[in-house]
mmCIF file of N, CA and C in Angstrom:
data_model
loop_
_atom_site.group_PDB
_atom_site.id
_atom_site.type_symbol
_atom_site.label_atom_id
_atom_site.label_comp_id
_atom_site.label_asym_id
_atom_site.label_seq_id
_atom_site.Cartn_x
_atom_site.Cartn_y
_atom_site.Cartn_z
ATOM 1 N N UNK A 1 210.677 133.999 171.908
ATOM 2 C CA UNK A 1 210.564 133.021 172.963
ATOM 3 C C UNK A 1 209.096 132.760 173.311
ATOM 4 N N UNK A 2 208.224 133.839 173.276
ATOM 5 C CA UNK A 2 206.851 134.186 173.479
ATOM 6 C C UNK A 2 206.265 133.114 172.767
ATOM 7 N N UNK A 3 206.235 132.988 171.562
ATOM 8 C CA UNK A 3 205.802 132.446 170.397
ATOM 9 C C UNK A 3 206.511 131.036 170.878
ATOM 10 N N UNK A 4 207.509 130.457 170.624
ATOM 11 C CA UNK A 4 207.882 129.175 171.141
ATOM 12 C C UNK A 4 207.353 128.129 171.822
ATOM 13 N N UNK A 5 207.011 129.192 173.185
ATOM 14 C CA UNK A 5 206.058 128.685 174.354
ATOM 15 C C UNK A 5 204.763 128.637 174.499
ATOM 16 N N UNK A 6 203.908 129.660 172.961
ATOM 17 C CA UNK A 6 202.974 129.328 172.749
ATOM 18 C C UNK A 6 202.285 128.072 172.113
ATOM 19 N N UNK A 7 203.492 127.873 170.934
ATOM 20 C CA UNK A 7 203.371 126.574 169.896
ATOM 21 C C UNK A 7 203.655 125.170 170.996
ATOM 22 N N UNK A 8 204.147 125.201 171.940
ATOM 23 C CA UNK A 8 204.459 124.115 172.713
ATOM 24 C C UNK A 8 203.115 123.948 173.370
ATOM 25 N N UNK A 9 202.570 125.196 174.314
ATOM 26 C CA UNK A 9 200.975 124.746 175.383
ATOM 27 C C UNK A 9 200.100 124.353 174.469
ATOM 28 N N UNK A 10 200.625 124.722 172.570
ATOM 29 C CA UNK A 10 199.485 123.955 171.507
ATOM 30 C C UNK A 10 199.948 122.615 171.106
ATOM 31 N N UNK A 11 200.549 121.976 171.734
ATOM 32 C CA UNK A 11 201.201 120.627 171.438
ATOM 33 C C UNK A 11 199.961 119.610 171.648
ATOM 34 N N UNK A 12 199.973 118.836 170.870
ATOM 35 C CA UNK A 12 199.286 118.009 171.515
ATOM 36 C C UNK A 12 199.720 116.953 171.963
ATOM 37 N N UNK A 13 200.650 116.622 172.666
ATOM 38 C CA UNK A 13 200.877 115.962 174.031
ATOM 39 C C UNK A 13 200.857 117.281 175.416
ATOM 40 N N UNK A 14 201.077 118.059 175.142
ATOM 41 C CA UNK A 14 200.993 118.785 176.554
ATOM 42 C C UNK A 14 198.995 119.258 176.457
ATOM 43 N N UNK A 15 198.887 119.584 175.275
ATOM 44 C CA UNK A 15 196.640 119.234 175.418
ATOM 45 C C UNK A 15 196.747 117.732 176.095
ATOM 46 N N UNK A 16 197.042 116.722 175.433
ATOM 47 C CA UNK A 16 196.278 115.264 176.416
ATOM 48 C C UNK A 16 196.840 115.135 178.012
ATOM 49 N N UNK A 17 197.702 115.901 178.328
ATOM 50 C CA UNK A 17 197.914 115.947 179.614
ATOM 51 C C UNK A 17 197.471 117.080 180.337
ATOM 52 N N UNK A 18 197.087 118.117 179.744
ATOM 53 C CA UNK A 18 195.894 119.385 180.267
ATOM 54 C C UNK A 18 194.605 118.488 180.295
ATOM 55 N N UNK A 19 194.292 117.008 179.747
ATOM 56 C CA UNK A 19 193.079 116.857 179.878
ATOM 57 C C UNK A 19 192.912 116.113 180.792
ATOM 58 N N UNK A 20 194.062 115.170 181.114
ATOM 59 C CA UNK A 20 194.077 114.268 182.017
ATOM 60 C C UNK A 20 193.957 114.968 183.703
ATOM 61 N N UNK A 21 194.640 116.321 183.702
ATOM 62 C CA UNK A 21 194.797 116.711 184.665
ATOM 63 C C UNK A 21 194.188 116.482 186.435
ATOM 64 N N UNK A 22 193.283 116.987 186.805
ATOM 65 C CA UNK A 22 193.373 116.316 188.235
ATOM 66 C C UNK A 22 193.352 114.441 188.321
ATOM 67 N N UNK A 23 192.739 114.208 187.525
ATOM 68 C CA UNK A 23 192.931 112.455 187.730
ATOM 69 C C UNK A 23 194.724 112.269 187.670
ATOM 70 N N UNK A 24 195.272 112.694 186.898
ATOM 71 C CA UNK A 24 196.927 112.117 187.069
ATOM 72 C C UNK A 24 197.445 112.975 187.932
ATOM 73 N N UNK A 25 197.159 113.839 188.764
ATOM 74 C CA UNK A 25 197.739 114.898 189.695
ATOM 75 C C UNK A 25 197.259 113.456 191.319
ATOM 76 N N UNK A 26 195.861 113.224 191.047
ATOM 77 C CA UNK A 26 195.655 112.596 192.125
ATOM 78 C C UNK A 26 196.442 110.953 192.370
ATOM 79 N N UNK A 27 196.975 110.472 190.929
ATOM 80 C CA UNK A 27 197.256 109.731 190.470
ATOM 81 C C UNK A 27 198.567 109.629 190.866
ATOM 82 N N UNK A 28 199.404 110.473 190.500
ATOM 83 C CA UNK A 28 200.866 111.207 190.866
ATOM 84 C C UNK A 28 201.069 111.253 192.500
ATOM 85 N N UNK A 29 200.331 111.316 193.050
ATOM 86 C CA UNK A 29 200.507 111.661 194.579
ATOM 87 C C UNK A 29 200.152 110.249 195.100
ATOM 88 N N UNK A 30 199.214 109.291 194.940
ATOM 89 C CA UNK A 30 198.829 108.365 195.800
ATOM 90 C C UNK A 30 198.810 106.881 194.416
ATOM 91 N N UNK A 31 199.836 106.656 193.543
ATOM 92 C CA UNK A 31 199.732 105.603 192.407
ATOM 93 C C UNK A 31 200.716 105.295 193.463
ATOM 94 N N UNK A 32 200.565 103.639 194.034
ATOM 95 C CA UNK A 32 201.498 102.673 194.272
ATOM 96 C C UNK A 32 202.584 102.390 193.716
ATOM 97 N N UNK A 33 201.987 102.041 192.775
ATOM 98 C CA UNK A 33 203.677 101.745 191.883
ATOM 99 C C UNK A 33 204.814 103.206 191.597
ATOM 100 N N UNK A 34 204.018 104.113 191.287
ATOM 101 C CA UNK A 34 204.649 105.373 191.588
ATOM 102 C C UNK A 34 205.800 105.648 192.819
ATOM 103 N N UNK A 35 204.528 105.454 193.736
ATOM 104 C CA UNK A 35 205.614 105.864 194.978
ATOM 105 C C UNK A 35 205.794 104.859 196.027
ATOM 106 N N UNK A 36 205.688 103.556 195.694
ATOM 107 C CA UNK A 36 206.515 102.658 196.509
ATOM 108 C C UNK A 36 207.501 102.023 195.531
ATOM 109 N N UNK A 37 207.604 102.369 194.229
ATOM 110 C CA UNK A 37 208.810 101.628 193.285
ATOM 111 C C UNK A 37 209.461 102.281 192.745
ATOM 112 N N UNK A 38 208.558 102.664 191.588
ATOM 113 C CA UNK A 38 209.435 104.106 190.581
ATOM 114 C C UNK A 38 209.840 105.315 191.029
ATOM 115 N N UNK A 39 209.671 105.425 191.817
ATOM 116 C CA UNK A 39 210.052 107.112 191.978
ATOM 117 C C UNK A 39 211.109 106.647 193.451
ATOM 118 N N UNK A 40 211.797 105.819 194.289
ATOM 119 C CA UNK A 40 212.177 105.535 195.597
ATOM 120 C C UNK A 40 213.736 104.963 194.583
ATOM 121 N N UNK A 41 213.392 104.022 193.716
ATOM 122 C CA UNK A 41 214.031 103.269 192.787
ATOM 123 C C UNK A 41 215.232 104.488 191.888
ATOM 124 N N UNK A 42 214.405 105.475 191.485
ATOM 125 C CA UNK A 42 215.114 106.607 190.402
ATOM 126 C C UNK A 42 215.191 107.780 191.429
ATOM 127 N N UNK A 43 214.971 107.766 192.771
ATOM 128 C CA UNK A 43 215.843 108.274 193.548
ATOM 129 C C UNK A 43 216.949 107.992 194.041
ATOM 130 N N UNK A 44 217.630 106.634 194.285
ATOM 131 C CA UNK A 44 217.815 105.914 194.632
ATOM 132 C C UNK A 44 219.040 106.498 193.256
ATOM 133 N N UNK A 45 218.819 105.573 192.422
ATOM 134 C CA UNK A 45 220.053 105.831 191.409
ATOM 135 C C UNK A 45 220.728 107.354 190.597
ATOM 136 N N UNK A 46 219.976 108.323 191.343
ATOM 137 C CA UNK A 46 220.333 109.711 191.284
ATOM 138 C C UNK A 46 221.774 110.117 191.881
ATOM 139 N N UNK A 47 221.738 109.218 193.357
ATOM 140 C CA UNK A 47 222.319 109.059 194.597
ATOM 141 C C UNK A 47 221.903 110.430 195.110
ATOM 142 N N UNK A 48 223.471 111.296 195.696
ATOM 143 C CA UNK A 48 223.761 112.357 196.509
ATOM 144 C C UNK A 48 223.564 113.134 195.399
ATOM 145 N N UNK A 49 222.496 114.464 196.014
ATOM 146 C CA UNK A 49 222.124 115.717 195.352
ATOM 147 C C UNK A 49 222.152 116.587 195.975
ATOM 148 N N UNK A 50 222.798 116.781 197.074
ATOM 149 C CA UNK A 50 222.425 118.175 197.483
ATOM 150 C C UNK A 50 223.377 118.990 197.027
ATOM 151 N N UNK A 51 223.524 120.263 196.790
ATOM 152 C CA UNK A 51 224.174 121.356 195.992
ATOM 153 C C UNK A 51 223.717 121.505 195.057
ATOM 154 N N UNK A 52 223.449 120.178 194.238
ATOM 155 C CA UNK A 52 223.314 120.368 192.661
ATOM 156 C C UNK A 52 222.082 121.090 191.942
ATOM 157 N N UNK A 53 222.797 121.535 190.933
ATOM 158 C CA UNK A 53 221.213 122.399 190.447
ATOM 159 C C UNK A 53 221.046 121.353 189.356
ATOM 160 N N UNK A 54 219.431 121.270 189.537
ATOM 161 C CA UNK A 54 219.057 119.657 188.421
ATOM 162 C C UNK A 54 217.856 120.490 187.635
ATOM 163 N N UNK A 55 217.719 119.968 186.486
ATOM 164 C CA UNK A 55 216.481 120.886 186.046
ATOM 165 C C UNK A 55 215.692 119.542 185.938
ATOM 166 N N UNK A 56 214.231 119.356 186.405
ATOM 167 C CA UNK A 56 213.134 119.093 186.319
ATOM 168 C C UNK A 56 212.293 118.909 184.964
ATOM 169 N N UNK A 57 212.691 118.659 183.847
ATOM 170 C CA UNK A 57 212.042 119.276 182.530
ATOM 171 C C UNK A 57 210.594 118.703 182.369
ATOM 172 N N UNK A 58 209.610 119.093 181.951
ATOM 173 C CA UNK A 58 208.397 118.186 181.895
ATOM 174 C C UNK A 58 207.923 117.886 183.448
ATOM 175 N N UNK A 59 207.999 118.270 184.765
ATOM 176 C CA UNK A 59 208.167 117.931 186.023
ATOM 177 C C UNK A 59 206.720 117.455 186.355
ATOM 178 N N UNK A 60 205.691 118.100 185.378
ATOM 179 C CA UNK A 60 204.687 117.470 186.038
ATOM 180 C C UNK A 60 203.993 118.213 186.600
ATOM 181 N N UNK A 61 203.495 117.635 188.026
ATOM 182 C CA UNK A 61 202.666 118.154 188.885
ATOM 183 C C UNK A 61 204.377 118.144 189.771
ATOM 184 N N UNK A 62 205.294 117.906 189.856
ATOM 185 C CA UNK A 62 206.037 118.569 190.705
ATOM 186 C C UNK A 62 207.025 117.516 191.698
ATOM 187 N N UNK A 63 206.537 116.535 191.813
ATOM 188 C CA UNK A 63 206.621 114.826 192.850
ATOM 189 C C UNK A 63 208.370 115.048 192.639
ATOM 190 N N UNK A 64 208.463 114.779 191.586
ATOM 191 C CA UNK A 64 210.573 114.372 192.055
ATOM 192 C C UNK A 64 210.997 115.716 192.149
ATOM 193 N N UNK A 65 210.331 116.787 191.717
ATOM 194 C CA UNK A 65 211.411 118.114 192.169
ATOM 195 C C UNK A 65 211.244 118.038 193.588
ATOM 196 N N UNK A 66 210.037 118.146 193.809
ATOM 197 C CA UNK A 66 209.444 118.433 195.612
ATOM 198 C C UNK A 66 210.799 117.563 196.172
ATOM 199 N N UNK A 67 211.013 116.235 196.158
ATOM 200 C CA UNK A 67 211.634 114.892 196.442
ATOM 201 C C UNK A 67 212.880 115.027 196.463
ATOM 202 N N UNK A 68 213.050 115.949 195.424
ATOM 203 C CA UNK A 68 215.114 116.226 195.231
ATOM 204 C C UNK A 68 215.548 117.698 196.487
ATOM 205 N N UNK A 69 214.262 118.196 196.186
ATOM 206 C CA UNK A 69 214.586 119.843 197.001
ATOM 207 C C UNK A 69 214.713 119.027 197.997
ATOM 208 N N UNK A 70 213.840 118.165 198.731
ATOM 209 C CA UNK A 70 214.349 117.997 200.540
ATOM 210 C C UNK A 70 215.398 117.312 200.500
ATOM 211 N N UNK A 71 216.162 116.760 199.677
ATOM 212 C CA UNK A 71 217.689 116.449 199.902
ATOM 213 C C UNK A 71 218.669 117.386 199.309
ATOM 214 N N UNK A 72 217.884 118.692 199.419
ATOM 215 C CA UNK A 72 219.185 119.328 199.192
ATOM 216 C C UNK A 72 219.642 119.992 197.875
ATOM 217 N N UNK A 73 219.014 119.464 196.904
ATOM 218 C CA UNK A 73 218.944 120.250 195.450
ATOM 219 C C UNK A 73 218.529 121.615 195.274
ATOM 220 N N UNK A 74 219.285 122.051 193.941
ATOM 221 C CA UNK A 74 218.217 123.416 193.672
ATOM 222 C C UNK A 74 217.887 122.689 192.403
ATOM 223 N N UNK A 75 216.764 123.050 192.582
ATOM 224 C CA UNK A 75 215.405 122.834 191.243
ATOM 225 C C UNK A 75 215.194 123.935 190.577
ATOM 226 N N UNK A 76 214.906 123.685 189.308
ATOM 227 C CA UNK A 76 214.647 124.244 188.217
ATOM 228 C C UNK A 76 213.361 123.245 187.466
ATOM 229 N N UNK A 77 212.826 123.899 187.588
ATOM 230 C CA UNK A 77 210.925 122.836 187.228
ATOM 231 C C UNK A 77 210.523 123.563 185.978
ATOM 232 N N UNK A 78 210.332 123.058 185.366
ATOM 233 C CA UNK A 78 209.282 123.443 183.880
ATOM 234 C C UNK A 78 208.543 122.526 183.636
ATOM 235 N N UNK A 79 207.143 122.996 183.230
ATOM 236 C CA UNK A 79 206.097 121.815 182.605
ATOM 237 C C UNK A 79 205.291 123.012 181.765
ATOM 238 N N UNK A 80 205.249 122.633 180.697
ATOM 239 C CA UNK A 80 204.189 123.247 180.123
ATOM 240 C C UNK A 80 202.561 123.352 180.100
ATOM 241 N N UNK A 81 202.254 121.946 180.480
ATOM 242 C CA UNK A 81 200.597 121.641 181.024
ATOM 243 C C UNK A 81 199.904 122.377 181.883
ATOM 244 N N UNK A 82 199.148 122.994 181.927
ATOM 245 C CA UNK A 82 198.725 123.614 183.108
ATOM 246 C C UNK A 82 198.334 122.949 184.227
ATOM 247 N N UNK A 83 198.327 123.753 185.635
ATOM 248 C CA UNK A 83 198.070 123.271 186.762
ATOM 249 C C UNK A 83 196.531 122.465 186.984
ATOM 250 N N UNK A 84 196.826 121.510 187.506
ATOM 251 C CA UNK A 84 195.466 120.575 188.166
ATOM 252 C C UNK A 84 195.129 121.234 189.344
ATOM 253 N N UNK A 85 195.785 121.697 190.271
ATOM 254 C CA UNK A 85 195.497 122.294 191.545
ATOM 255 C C UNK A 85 195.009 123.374 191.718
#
């Protein structure tokens, strides 16, 4: 499993998003279209979540897990990229 998760943080899509890091973290939190469309929009067609356990895959910096937990979800978050914060 060790090994798995090593060959993945050597991906290179999860490197170009270790590089992008605080610019799309800051990006992620305050992008307009982000969070007055896409993310209100694909909440929106999720509907009712609370109980449900949802897994997060690729989650990011975290924005729709954070978003599902206060209605009530259990989250399960994975991202392989390392943290911007």
């Amino acid at each position: 499993m060790k090994e798995n998760m090593d060959s993945i943080r050597e991906d290179s899509s999860t490197q170009a998003w270790n590089k992008l890091g605080e610019e799309w973290f800051a990006l992620a939190q305050n992008g307009e279209s982000r969070m007055q469309f896409i993310m209100p929009y694909t909440l929106e067609k999720l509907g009712e979540v609370a109980g449900k356990k949802i897994l997060d895959l690729g989650c990011g910096e975290g924005g729709y897990s954070r978003s599902l937990a206060k209605k009530g979800a259990e989250l399960f978050s994975v991202d392989c990229s390392q943290p911007a914060f």
